[in-house]
GROMACS .gro file of N, CA, C and O in nm:
model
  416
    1UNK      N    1  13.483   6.950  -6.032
    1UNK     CA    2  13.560   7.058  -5.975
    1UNK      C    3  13.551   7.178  -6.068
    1UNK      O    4  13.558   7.158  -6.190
    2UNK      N    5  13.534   7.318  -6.015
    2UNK     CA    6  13.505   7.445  -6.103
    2UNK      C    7  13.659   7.473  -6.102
    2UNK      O    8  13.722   7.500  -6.000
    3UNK      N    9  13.713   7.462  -6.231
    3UNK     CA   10  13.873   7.491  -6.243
    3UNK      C   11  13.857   7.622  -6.276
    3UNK      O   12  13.969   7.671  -6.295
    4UNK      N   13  13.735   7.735  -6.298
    4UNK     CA   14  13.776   7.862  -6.359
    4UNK      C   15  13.743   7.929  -6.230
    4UNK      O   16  13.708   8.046  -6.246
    5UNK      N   17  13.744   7.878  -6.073
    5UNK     CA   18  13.751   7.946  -6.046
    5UNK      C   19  13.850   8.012  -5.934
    5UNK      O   20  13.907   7.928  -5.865
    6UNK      N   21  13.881   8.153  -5.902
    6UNK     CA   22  13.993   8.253  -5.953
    6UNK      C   23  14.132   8.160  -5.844
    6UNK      O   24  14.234   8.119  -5.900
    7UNK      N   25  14.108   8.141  -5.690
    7UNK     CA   26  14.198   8.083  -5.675
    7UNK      C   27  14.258   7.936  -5.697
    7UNK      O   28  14.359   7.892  -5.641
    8UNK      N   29  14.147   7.841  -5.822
    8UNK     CA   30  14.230   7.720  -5.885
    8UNK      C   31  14.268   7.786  -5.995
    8UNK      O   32  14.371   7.731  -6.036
    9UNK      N   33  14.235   7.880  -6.068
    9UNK     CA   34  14.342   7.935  -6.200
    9UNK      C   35  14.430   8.031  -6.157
    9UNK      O   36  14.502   8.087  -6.240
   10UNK      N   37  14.435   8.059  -6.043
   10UNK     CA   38  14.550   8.127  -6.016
   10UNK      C   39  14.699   8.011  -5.938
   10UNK      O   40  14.819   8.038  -5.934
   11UNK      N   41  14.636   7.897  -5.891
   11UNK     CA   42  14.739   7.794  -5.900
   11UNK      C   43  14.753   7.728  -6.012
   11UNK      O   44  14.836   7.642  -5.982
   12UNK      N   45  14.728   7.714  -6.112
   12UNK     CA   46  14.699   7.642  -6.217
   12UNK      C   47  14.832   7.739  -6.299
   12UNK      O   48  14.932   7.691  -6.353
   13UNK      N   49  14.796   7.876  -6.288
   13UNK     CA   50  14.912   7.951  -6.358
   13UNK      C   51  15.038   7.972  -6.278
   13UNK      O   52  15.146   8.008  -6.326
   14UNK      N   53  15.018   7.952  -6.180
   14UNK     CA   54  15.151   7.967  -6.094
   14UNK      C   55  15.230   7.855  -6.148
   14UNK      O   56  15.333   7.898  -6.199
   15UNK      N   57  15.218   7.694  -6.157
   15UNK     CA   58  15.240   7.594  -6.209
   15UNK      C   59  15.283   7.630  -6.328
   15UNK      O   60  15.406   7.631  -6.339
   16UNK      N   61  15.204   7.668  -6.448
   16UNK     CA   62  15.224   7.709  -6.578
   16UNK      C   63  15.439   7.817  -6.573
   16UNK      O   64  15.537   7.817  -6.647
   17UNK      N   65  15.407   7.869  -6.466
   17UNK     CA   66  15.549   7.968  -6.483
   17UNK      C   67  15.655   7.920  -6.485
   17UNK      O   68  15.750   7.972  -6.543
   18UNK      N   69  15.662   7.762  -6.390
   18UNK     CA   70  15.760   7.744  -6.376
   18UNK      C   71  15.853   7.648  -6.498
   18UNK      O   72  15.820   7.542  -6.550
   19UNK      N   73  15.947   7.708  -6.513
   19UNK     CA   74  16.010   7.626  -6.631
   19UNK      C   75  16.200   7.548  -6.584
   19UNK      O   76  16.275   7.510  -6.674
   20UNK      N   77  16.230   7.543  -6.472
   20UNK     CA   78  16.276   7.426  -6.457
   20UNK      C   79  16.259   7.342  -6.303
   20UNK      O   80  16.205   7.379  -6.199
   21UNK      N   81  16.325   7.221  -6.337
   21UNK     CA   82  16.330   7.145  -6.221
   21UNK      C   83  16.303   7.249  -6.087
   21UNK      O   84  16.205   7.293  -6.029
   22UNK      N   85  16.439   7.258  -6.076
   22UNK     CA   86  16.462   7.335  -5.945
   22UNK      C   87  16.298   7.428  -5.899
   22UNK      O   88  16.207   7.403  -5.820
   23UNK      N   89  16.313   7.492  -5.953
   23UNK     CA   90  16.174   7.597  -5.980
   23UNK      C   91  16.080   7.550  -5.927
   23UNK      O   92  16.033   7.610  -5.830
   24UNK      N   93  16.012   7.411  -5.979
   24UNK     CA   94  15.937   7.301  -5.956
   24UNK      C   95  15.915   7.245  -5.811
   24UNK      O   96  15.804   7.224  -5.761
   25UNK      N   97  16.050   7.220  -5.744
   25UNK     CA   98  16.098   7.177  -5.617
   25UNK      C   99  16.064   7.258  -5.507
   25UNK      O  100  16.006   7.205  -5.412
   26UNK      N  101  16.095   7.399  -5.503
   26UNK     CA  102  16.101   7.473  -5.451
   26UNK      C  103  15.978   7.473  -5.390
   26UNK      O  104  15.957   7.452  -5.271
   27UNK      N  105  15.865   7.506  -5.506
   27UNK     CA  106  15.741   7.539  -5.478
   27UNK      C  107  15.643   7.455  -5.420
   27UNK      O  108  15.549   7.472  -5.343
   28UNK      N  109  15.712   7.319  -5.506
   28UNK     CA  110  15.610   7.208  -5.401
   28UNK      C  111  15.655   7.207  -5.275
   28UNK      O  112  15.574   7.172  -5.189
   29UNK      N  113  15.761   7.235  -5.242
   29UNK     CA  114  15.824   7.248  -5.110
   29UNK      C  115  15.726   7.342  -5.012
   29UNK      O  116  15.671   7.318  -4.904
   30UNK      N  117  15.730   7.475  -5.110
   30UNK     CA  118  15.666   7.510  -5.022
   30UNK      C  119  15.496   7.528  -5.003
   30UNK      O  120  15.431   7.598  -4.925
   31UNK      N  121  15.466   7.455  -5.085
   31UNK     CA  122  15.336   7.432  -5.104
   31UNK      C  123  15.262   7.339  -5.033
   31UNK      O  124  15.157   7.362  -4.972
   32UNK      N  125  15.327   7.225  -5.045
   32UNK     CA  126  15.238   7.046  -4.997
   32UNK      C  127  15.376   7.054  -4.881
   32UNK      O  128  15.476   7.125  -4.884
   33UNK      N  129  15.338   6.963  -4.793
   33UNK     CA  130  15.463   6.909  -4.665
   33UNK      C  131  15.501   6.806  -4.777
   33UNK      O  132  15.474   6.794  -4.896
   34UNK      N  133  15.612   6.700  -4.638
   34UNK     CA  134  15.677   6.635  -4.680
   34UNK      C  135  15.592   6.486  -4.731
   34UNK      O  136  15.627   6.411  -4.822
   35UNK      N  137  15.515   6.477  -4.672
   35UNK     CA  138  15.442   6.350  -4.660
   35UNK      C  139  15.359   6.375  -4.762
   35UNK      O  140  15.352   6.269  -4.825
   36UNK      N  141  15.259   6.498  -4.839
   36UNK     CA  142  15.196   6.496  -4.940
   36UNK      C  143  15.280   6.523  -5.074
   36UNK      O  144  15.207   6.557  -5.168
   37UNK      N  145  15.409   6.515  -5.102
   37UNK     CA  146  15.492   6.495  -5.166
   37UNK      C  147  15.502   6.362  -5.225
   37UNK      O  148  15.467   6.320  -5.336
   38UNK      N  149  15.558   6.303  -5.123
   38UNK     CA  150  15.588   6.183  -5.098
   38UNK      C  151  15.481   6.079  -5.187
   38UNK      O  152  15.510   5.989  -5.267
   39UNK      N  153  15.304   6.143  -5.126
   39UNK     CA  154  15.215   6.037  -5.159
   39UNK      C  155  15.217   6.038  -5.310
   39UNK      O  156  15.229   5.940  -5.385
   40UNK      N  157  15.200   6.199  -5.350
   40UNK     CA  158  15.169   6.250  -5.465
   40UNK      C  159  15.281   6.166  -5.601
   40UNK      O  160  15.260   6.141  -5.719
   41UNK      N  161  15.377   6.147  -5.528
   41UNK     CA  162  15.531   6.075  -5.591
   41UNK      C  163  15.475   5.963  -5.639
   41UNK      O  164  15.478   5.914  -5.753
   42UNK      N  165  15.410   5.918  -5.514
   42UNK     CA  166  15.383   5.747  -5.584
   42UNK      C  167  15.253   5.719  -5.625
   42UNK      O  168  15.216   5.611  -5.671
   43UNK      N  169  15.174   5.833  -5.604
   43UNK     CA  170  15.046   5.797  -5.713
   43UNK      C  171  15.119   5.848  -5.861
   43UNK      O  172  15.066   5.822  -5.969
   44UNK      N  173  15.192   5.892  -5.855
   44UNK     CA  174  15.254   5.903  -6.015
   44UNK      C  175  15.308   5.846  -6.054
   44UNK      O  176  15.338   5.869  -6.171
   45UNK      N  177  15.367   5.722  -5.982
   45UNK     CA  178  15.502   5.655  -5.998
   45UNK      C  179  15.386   5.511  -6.019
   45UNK      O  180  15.401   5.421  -6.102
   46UNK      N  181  15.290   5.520  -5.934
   46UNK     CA  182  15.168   5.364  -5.988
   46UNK      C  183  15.117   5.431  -6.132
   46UNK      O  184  15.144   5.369  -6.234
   47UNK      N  185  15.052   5.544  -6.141
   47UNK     CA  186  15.016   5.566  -6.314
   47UNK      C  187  15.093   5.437  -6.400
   47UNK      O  188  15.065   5.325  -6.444
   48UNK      N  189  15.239   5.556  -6.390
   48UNK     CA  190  15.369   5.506  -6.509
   48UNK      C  191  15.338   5.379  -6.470
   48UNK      O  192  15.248   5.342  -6.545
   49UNK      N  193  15.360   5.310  -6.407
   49UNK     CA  194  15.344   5.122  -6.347
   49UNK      C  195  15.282   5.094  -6.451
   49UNK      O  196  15.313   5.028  -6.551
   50UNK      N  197  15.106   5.199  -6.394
   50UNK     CA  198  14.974   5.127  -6.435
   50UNK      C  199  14.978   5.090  -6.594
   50UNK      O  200  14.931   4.990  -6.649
   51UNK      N  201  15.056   5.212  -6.660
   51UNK     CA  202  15.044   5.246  -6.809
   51UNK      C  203  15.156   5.125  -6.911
   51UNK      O  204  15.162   5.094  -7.030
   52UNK      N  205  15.234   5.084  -6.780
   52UNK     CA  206  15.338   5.003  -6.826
   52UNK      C  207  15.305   4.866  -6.817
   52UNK      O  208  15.393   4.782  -6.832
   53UNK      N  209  15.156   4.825  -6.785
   53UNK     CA  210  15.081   4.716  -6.795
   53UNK      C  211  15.181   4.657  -6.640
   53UNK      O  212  15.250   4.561  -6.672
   54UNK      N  213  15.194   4.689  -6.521
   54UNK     CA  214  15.242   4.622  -6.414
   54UNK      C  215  15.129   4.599  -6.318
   54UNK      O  216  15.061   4.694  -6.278
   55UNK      N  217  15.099   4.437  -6.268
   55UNK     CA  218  14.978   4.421  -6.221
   55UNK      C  219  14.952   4.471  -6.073
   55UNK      O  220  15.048   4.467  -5.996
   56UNK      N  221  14.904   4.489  -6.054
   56UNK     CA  222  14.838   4.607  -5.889
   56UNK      C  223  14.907   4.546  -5.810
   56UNK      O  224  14.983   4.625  -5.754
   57UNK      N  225  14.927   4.389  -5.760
   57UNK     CA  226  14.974   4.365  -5.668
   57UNK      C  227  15.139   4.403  -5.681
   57UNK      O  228  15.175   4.441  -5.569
   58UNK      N  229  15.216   4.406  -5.746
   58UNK     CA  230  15.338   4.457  -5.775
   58UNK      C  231  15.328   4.588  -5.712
   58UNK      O  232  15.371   4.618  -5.601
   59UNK      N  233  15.268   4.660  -5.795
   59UNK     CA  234  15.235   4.849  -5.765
   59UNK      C  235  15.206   4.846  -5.633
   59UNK      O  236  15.252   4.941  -5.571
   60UNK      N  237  15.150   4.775  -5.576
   60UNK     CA  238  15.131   4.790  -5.412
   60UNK      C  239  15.227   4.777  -5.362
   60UNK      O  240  15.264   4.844  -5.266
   61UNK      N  241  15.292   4.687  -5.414
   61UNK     CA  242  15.383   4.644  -5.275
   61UNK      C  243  15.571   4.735  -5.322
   61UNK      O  244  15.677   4.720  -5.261
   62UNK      N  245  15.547   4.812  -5.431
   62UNK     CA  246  15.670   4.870  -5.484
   62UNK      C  247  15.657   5.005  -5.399
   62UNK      O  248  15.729   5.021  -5.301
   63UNK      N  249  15.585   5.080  -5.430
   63UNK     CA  250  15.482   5.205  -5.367
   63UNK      C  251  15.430   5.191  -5.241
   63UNK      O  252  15.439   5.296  -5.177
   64UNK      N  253  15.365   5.073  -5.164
   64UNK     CA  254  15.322   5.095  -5.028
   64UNK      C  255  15.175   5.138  -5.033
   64UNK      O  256  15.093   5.132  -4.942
   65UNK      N  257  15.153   5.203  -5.208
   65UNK     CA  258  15.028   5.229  -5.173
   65UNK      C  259  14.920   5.114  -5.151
   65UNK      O  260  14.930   5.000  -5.197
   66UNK      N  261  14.829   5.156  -5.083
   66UNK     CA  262  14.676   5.103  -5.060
   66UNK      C  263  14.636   5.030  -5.217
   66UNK      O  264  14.678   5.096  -5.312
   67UNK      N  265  14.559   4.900  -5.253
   67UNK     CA  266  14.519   4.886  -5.349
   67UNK      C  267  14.400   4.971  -5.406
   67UNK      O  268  14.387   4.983  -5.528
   68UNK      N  269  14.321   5.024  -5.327
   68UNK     CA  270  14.242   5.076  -5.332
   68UNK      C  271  14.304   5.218  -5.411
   68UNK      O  272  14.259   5.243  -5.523
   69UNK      N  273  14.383   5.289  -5.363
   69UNK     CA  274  14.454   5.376  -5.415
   69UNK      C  275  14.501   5.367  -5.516
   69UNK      O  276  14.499   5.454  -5.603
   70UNK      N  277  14.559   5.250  -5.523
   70UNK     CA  278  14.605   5.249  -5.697
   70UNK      C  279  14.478   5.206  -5.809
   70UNK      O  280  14.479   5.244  -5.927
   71UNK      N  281  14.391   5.137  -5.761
   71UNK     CA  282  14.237   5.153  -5.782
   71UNK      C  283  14.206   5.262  -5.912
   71UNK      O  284  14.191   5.273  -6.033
   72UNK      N  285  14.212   5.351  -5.747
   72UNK     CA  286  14.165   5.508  -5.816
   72UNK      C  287  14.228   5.592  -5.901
   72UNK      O  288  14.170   5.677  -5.970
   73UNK      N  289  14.367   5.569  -5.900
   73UNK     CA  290  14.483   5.638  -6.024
   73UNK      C  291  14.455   5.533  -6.147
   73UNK      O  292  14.455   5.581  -6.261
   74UNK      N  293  14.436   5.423  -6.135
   74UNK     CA  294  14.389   5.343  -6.281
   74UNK      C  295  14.306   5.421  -6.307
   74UNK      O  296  14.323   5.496  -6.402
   75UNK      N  297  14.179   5.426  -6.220
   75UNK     CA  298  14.044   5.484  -6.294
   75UNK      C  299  14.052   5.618  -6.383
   75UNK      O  300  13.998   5.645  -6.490
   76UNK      N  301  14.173   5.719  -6.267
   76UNK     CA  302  14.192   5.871  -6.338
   76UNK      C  303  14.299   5.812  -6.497
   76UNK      O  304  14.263   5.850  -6.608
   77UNK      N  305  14.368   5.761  -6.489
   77UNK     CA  306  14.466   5.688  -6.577
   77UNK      C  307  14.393   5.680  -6.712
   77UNK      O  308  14.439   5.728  -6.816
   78UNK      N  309  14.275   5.615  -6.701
   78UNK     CA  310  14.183   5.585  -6.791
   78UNK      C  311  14.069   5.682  -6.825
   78UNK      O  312  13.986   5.666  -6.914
   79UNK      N  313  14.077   5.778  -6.745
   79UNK     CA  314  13.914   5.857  -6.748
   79UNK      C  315  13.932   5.930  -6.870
   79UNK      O  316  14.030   5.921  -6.944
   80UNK      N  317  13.806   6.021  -6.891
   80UNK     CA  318  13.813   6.097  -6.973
   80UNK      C  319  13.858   6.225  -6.888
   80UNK      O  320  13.749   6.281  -6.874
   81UNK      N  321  13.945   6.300  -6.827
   81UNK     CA  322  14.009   6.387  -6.804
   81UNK      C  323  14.153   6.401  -6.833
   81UNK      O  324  14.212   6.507  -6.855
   82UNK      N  325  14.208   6.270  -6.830
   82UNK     CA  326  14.334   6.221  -6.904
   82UNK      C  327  14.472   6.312  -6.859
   82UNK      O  328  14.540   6.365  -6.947
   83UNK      N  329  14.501   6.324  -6.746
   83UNK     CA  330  14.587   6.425  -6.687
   83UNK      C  331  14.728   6.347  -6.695
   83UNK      O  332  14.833   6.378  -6.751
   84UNK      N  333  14.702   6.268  -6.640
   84UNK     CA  334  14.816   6.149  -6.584
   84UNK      C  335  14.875   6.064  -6.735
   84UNK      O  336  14.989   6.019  -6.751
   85UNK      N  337  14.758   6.059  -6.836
   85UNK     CA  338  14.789   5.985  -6.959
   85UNK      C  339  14.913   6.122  -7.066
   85UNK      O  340  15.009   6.114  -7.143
   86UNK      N  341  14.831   6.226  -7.006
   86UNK     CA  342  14.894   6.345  -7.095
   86UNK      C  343  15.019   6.358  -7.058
   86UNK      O  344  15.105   6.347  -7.146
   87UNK      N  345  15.061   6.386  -6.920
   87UNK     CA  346  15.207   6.392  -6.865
   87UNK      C  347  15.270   6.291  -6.865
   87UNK      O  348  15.391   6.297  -6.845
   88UNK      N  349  15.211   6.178  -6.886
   88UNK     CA  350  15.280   6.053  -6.907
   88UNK      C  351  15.348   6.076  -7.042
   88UNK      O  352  15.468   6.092  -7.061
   89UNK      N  353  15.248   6.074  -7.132
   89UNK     CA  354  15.284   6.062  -7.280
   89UNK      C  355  15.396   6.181  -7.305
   89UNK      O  356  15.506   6.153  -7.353
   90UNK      N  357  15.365   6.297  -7.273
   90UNK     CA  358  15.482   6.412  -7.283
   90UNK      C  359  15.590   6.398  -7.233
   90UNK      O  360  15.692   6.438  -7.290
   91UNK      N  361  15.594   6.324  -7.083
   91UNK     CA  362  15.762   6.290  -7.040
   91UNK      C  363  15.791   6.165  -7.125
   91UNK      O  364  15.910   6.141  -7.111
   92UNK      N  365  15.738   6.082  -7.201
   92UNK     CA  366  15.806   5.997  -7.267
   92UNK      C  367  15.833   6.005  -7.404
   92UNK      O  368  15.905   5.924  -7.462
   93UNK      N  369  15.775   6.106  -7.461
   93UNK     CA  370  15.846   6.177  -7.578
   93UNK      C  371  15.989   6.276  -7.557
   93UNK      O  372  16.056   6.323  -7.649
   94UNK      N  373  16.015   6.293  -7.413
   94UNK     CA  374  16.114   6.380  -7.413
   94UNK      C  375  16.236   6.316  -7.355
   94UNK      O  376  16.351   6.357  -7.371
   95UNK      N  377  16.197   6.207  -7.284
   95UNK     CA  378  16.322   6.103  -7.171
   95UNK      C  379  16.203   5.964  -7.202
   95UNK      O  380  16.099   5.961  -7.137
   96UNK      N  381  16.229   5.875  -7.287
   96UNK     CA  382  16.142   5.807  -7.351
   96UNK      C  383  16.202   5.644  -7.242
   96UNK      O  384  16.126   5.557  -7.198
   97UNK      N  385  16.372   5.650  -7.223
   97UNK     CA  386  16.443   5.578  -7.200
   97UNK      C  387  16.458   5.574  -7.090
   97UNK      O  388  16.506   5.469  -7.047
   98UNK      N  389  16.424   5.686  -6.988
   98UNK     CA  390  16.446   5.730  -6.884
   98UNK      C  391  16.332   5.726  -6.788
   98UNK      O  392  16.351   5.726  -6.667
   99UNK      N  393  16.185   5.722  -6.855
   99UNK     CA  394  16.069   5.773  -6.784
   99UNK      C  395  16.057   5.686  -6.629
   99UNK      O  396  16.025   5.735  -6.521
  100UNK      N  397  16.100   5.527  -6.662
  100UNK     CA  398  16.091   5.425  -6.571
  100UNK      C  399  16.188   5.421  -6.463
  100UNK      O  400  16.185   5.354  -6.360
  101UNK      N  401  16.284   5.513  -6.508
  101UNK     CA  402  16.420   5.500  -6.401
  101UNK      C  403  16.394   5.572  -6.266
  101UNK      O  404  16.368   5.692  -6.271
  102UNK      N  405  16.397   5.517  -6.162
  102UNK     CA  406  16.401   5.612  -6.025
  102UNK      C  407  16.331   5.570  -5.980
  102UNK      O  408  16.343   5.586  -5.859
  103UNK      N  409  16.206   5.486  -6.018
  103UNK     CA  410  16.077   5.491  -5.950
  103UNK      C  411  16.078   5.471  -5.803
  103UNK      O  412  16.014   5.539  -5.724
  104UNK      N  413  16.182   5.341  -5.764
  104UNK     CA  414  16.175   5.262  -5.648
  104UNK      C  415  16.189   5.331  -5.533
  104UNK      O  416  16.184   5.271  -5.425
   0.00000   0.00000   0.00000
């Protein structure tokens, strides 16, 4: 994917502005519907799983997602682009105790 170019770095910085929750909400709101929310929720919510050593068939059936799907968030989980490992690691330096709570 070409991330430099102008309208993915101009979402890329729109993201960058926002500095709280609410802020956050709003925009995915009005950005993605309800249902690409939703998915986006629990491919993030299998990561944390994935990273928390929880075996796929669990993550499937907690999430709903497809195995195949959680598949592919292991693979990004692990890749060398490391998106999901980075926001992982940063929300658990900040709510370390907390990161796991809500998932269900």
């Amino acid at each position: 994917m070409n991330w430099k170019k102008s309208d993915k770095m101009q979402l890329v910085n729109a993201v960058l502005t926002l500095e709280e929750p609410e802020e956050a909400q709003c925009f995915l709101r009005d950005l993605l519907t309800e249902k690409e929310i939703d998915e986006f929720a629990k491919r993030f919510q299998a990561a944390v799983m994935l990273d928390s050593n929880i075996p796929y068939t669990t993550i499937v059936q907690v999430t709903g997602l497809s195995s195949t799907t959680v598949a592919r968030v292991s693979k990004f989980l692990r890749g060398k682009e490391g998106g999901y490992a980075l926001v992982i690691n940063k929300l658990s330096h900040h709510t370390s105790p907390q990161l796991g709570r809500g998932l269900s």
